[in-house]
Each structure stands twice: as structure tokens, then as C-alpha cells.
């Protein structure tokens, strides 16, 4: 199945469900789209789900949405540098806070938590104790600079096993790489986001980290200047039942932490 | 008025070259050992090096006059430069090369370029690339390229030095044709005394960074004091002669020098040049001339000329140089000092100079083509 | 075979790379010419700056561009206000990033070609009455052509594939700045994008390979430089 086809299918589905479940999205009669597509800056890990949500939004409102995906940090700096984005979807709250400090003039609304994520261990073996799972070579994002890696390290430290297992770790540039190492069998396990885990049907979730052991992984959205009515409507949709359903479908947890 | 007048001082690193000379139409050879600054002199005239001071006048127009703040850019000097290493443009055909400089010449007509192409025998080479040409062909292309930029003067930097002996002899006639056919003055750098003797009307002698002397080639060749500058073993004189007849039976040319007649082997003289009345330049090396107190009828050296000893130069060593006068011309002989004493040779004596016919080597016997008048 | 969306991406990439080359080629040629022929103060610095995009992480180059040429950047604001040229988050900015990143690849082969030209040929042309411009056009450029073409093709391929500086400088906006490599990056973020990513990847590999082969072929076929005149 091609990506385009998949996206269309999702859009159709979203259109149907959206029309039935969510009158709050608004209708084409009431919403003015503006002369350019609504430009959304989204963290790369949200690529899939935001494209699906945007397709649903466009189907319902006929307002086109353009999504620029990159690292949250890069996007935040571009917004500070004057990027014409109208909505910023960050993979964490840090970069939203950073924006509030460094480019307060670009922000036109309070940050809203859209979803949460959690860390899990995936692999092909059977579920086991964390120390056993990580006793052979495993992959995780680089704790030096990748957020997922930082969270994983914090969690492992809280569990008191970090010093024992650190020497088995293979640090990767991003979470997806860690996942694919596990998928190809280069490592026996990998520490990834729960949303990543569902991408590889061949891998099982062997362990779920306790949310209390690491900082909350929150996806935050903030409206930017120039967002207009359309930007607000899209954010409302994401935070509303229709958007939450799409997010859940892609493995995200609700803002309150429920699956 | 002289065609070219040069007075300059050029510094190249620690080397300083300076001097002054004037010259007329025809071929002017700049002669000197390697390292004597010949190329620097040529490049100064071309404007390719910046002299400390210079006053260079060509045909009444100043190319350089540092005192007056005049310095014409090389591309406006109307000079044709034939470089020692040709410097043909490798990406252009022969045609493209020789027409490169023609652009600035609004009066260049097709027949004019045809004439140069024919004169230098390039007709069959026009579509070739320089990389496929022989050394002699490349040289001819370089000459044609310079000529077709319709220069007021041609500068040639050792144009023959990169060629072997055979090719050199094949290219030299082309230079003589250029001189005869175009009337463009030619400044010619060489360290080969044979070339100079054959080609040059005027000679500029460079030695140790200065111009030792300049003047008519034949005059300078007869000067004993220029021995070191011209190369001792090659000490020679130039005689002007005229063909008076041809002995078909013996295949010998009869050549008059002043009131006397010499017999020369005709081999090597082309049919055109060997006609009676044709002027010749003969070069005779001092070491090939023997002295006798009387005419010698019973000796194989048949060319015997009476001369008056004009000067005897002895400077230690075994040899002495004798200069004798034959009419208005000079001859030099190189003999041992013992001979001078044995024969009691003194200045003012009447003696006979004996020269073997074979001494007039074929490439030393050249048609003298008078420079083109006017133009 | 390729969808309209993919064709748009490829078209945009070609447009960006072509614009980058159109501007960068002459600038690179002049830089290479200066480095090859002139001795001037700051020559070493120019040389270093020229190779900088090659050794700096692309993200750094992109970030520097963002600061200078972004909507709030001094150079960006100046160009926008004076000649109406806007780079920030536009395809022109993607072209700028691509041109900057490809610059060292352009300069180097050109410089080698230029350095191999016998200066005597320029002197000869001068005595034949040619001015500087004519010498440049008729002697220098033709003799440096192998380097210009090799550099141009290599630079074009690099411009097509530029990622780090582009995404940092002008973001990843579909239809505006989402070039081939940015599109591949975006597709790789989603599990369903693998097939489409693979098609674009194959396309870029073919394009890059073709460019490098073409560049090699041209270098091998063009007549040798001035110094190889005597065979």
C-alpha cells in the first residue's frame, strides 16, 4: 500500500467519523480559509498523525493545510526567526517554553497539551524484568542530545539499573533508528516511544516504564500570530474528540495519560 | 629616421638589464649568451614586463616613455610576438589560432590572409589542432598568427631554438620570406651565431645585462674586440658578394667579392637564388682562412684573395687574430702566434687569404634579399 | 509510476538546484579565478571560507543562514527591502542553501582547471590585441571548461540532495521548500511512507549516479588543458 493511498484512506475515514462525531470542527460556510494554506510546524514524530488530521480537516472545511516537519528545536528557532507558521506542534513542552521566553511576540494563545507518549521496551523475546531485557545489546536514542534518550536514561537511573546496562547500549541519532535496529535483529531490544512500537507489528512491547520514573512526555500545541480563525479551528479539532480519536489511533495517549 | 629606438632599464629580480639601440627595417638580431637578458629585452619592448625606465619609439610612436608617463598596454602596441614555446591555443584549430589576432585588423582582407597562409605553407593544416602539429609546423603557425595581427613589428624569441637542425633549416627560409615579402621589421632573439649571420641585417649584442654594441651585422662581425661576445671559436666575417656565373660542368657558382671572384659549390642554393646578379651573403670563419705571403697556384685551396693586414691581435695563448681588408670589406684569419712570427706578419702587409671552397657551408651562403622599399 | 505529488517534489528540487547553480556557478568561477591567479591579502581566508560549507555540519550552515537571511536577519531584511528578494521560508532560500552547500564542490575542480592553464597563453592573446574580457571568454573559460562542467554537474547533484542546511534554514514546507531529500525525510517519519520513500530514493540515487558519471565522462573527453599542449 502506498503512502498516498494510505493517507487518502485515512482521510476518508476521518471525514466520515468527523462528520458524524464532531460538529465542532465547523463548516465551510462559516470558516474563511485565507489565501494561503494554513502552515503548521510539527515535530517530526507527529508526521503521520498530523497529516491524517490535516486531511480530515481539509475534507471538512476545504481549507488546505501545509505541514512542515522537522525537529521541534529547529522549528522553534525558525519561528523565532520569523517563519510564517501559524501553529506549532512540539514533541515536548521545553521548546514551547523556549518560544515563550525568546519569541513571546509570535505566540497568540496559551499552550495546549494535545497528547502524551510513554517509553516502552520492544523486542521479539518474551516480557521480562527490565534488567534482564537490557542485559544484552540494546538500542536507544542518544541520551546526550535526543529527548527520548534523555528520558530513557532518567527512567533507567530511577530503576537503579543504568550503571549496569549502559555498557550494552547502542546510542542512535533518533528513536526510529533504534526501532529499526531491533526490527532487523541487530539488537535484541530497543527503548522507544509507545507510538513507535506500534509501527513494527513484528515487535512486541516487552516492558512499559512507569510514568513516574521520567518527565512527562507531552505534545504541546501553541497558536502563533497570523493563525487566524483557521489555525484556531484546526487546533480546536486536534484537541477535540475527532482529533483525539485520530491521535489515539496512532498510539498516542490522551493528555491525561489514559490510553 | 630609425624604425625602432629603444632606451631602457629593466629589473628582473636582482638582474638588471639596460642599454639603448636603434635599428631600421629588416631583421635585427639580439644576440647574447643564455642569461644575458635577451628575452627580457624583447618582453620590455612588448610591454610584458614593466621597465624601471624606458623610452621606446616604434615608427614615430612612443610605446613607452616613462619620463612622460606614457606606457601603452601590450595589446595596443601592434606587436607580433612569436614565443619560444609557440603558445598556440590548444583548443583552437590552426585557423582559429592564426585568425585570433586578425580581429583587431579591420583592413585584413581574405587575399591578405591567404598570402600569409601560402607564404608559410599552412594551407593544408588549417583544420588541424596544434597538438597534432610537428615542431616546425607549430612555429610557422605561430609566425602566421603574429603576422595576421598586422603588427608594426615582429618580435621573435629564439623561434628556432626548440627545433632540431633539419627543421631549423626548413623554417629559416620562411623567416627570410617574411622579411622579403612583408617589410615588417623583425626583432629576433638568438644565441646561435649561424642564425644571426644568415638572417640579421642589424645586430644588437647583449653581454652581462647591457648592450655591448649594435650596428650592421657585417661591421660587427669584423670587429676583433667583440670576440668574447660573439664566441671565439665561431669568429667569422660576413662578405657581401654577387653571383656572376655558373659553371655547369663543375657545378660551381662564380661569386664576385669586390674586384675578386670566388668559386662556391652551388649545392644548397635554390634555383631562384642562384641566378646571376643575385646578391649573396657569405660567412667565413676565421679558423677557415689561411694566410700566404704569395699567391699559391699549386695548392688545392682555389679561393685566394689579396688583402691588406689591417690589425693583428695577440692576447697570450697560442693564437692570434688577423684582420685584413679586401676592398671595403674585411676578412679575419685565426693563426698561431708562431705563424705570425715565422712569416713576419705586420700591419699594413699585403698577403693572400686562402679559403677552401667547402668552408662556405651551404647554410652560410644566403641570398641577400633587399628590404622592401616604402610601405 | 510517480504520483503528481512526487512529480511536484522532483520539479521543485530541479528548480531549486537549477537556480542555485545559475547563481553559484559564476560566483564560484570568479572565486576560483581569484584563488588561482591572484595574490591578495585575505586570500587564505577566502580559501578557508570557500571550503567551510564542506567541513561545517550542514545544520550549522543552515542555522547561520537562518540568522542572516531569515525574515528577521539583517542580510535577509536588506535584500527584501532593496531588491525585493526574499529567502526566508521560500524556495529561493532553499536555492540559497543548496548553492552555499554546493559551492566548495564548484570551486575546487574549477580552480584545478584554471591553475593548469599556461599563463603564457593569456600573454600571447594579449600581444594579439585581446582585452581581458576577450581573453577570459576565448581562452580561459574554454580551457577551464572541464573543471567548470565537472564542478557544475557535481554541484547540481549536491544541490539536488542537500538536506541539513535546507531544513534548518527554510523548514520543510510542501510545495515551497520540501525538496527531494526533505520529502524522503518526511516519508521516513511514517511507517506507511516506506514505498513512496523508496521511489524517491531510487530516483535520487539514479540522478546522483548519473551526474557523477556524466561529470567523469566529460572530464575524460574534453581536450586537455594548456600545459599538455606538447604531446
Coordinates of C-alpha atoms in Angstrom, one line a residue, chain A residues 1-4 6-7 36 39 41 44-45 47-48 51 65-71 74-75 77-84 105 176 198-199, chain C residues 3 5-6 63 66 70-73 89-90 166-174 176 178 185-196 199:
Chain A
X1 CA 0.0 0.0 0.0
X2 CA 1.4 3.3 -1.0
X3 CA 1.8 6.2 1.4
X4 CA -0.5 8.4 -0.6
X6 CA -2.9 5.1 2.9
X7 CA -3.3 8.8 3.6
X36 CA -2.6 30.6 1.6
X39 CA 1.2 26.4 7.6
X41 CA 5.1 23.4 12.0
X44 CA 8.8 15.0 13.0
X45 CA 7.4 12.3 15.2
X47 CA 4.3 13.4 10.8
X48 CA 1.7 10.6 10.2
X51 CA -1.1 14.5 8.0
X65 CA -3.1 22.7 5.3
X66 CA 0.6 22.6 4.7
X67 CA 2.8 20.8 7.2
X68 CA 6.5 21.3 7.7
X69 CA 8.0 18.5 9.7
X70 CA 11.4 18.7 11.4
X71 CA 12.9 18.5 14.8
X74 CA 14.7 23.5 14.6
X75 CA 11.1 24.5 14.1
X77 CA 14.2 28.5 16.1
X78 CA 12.7 29.1 12.7
X79 CA 9.6 30.5 14.3
X80 CA 11.8 32.8 16.3
X81 CA 13.5 33.8 13.0
X82 CA 10.2 34.8 11.5
X83 CA 8.9 31.7 9.9
X84 CA 5.3 32.2 8.6
X105 CA 5.6 38.2 20.3
X176 CA 13.2 5.4 14.7
X198 CA 3.0 0.0 17.0
X199 CA 4.8 0.8 13.7
Chain C
X3 CA 2.4 10.5 -8.4
X5 CA 2.8 14.9 -5.6
X6 CA 6.1 13.2 -6.2
X63 CA 21.4 27.9 11.1
X66 CA 18.6 31.4 9.2
X70 CA 15.8 34.7 7.8
X71 CA 12.9 37.1 7.9
X72 CA 14.5 39.0 10.8
X73 CA 18.1 38.5 9.6
X89 CA 11.0 30.0 4.1
X90 CA 10.8 30.3 0.3
X166 CA 17.8 23.4 3.8
X167 CA 15.6 22.0 6.5
X168 CA 17.3 24.2 9.2
X169 CA 17.1 27.4 7.1
X170 CA 13.8 27.3 5.3
X171 CA 12.0 24.4 7.0
X172 CA 10.1 21.6 5.3
X173 CA 7.1 23.3 3.7
X174 CA 5.3 21.2 1.0
X176 CA 7.7 25.6 -1.3
X178 CA 10.1 20.4 0.5
X185 CA 12.9 12.5 5.4
X186 CA 9.2 13.3 5.9
X187 CA 8.1 10.0 4.4
X188 CA 10.5 8.1 6.6
X189 CA 8.8 9.5 9.6
X190 CA 5.7 7.4 8.9
X191 CA 5.6 3.7 8.6
X192 CA 3.2 3.9 5.6
X193 CA 5.7 6.1 3.7
X194 CA 8.3 3.5 3.0
X195 CA 7.2 2.6 -0.5
X196 CA 6.9 6.2 -1.6
X199 CA 10.7 5.5 -5.1

